Amino acid sequence: MLANFTRDVCPEKIRKVVPLPMAMAVPFLVGAYFAIDMCVGSLIVFIWHRVNKQKAKLIIPAVASGLICGDGLWILPSSILSLARINPPICMNFVPTKSK
């Protein structure tokens, strides 16, 4: 609420650096893995715009749609593996070390 109020009352120069609360809430709603995917995708788009701006404008929506669909398609096999209590081979597990 404070961020929204700040954005409403501040001049344009300050307003554009105040983060949107809804954008900050997205990782809490969809999960951290999706926020990481969005961050990596944004970095790729940024670099792609630097390399070839015209081609990037034409192809980025199609590539983004394909990547989102691909991520959604993996949810079904992932759910089946989870129900079968099978851990994926690329799982990271952080455990405390034994003290001597």
GROMACS .gro file of C-alpha atoms in nm, residues 7 11 15 21-22 34 38-39 49 52 54-55 58-59 63 79-80 82 88 93 97:
model
   21
    7ARG     CA    1   0.393   0.605  -0.687
   11PRO     CA    2   0.689   1.327  -0.933
   15ARG     CA    3   0.780   0.741  -0.963
   21PRO     CA    4   0.379  -0.414  -0.582
   22MET     CA    5   0.201  -0.650  -0.823
   34PHE     CA    6   0.899  -1.928  -1.277
   38MET     CA    7   1.133  -1.491  -1.642
   39CYS     CA    8   1.460  -1.330  -1.531
   49HIS     CA    9   1.768  -0.658  -2.876
   52ASN     CA   10   1.948  -0.749  -3.382
   54GLN     CA   11   1.438  -0.574  -3.585
   55LYS     CA   12   1.457  -0.954  -3.579
   58LEU     CA   13   0.941  -1.013  -3.480
   59ILE     CA   14   1.047  -1.341  -3.319
   63VAL     CA   15   0.987  -1.786  -2.884
   79SER     CA   16   0.372  -3.463  -1.154
   80ILE     CA   17   0.374  -3.832  -1.248
   82SER     CA   18   0.644  -3.692  -0.804
   88PRO     CA   19   1.480  -3.624  -1.070
   93ASN     CA   20   1.993  -3.112  -0.199
   97THR     CA   21   2.774  -3.123   0.722
   0.00000   0.00000   0.00000
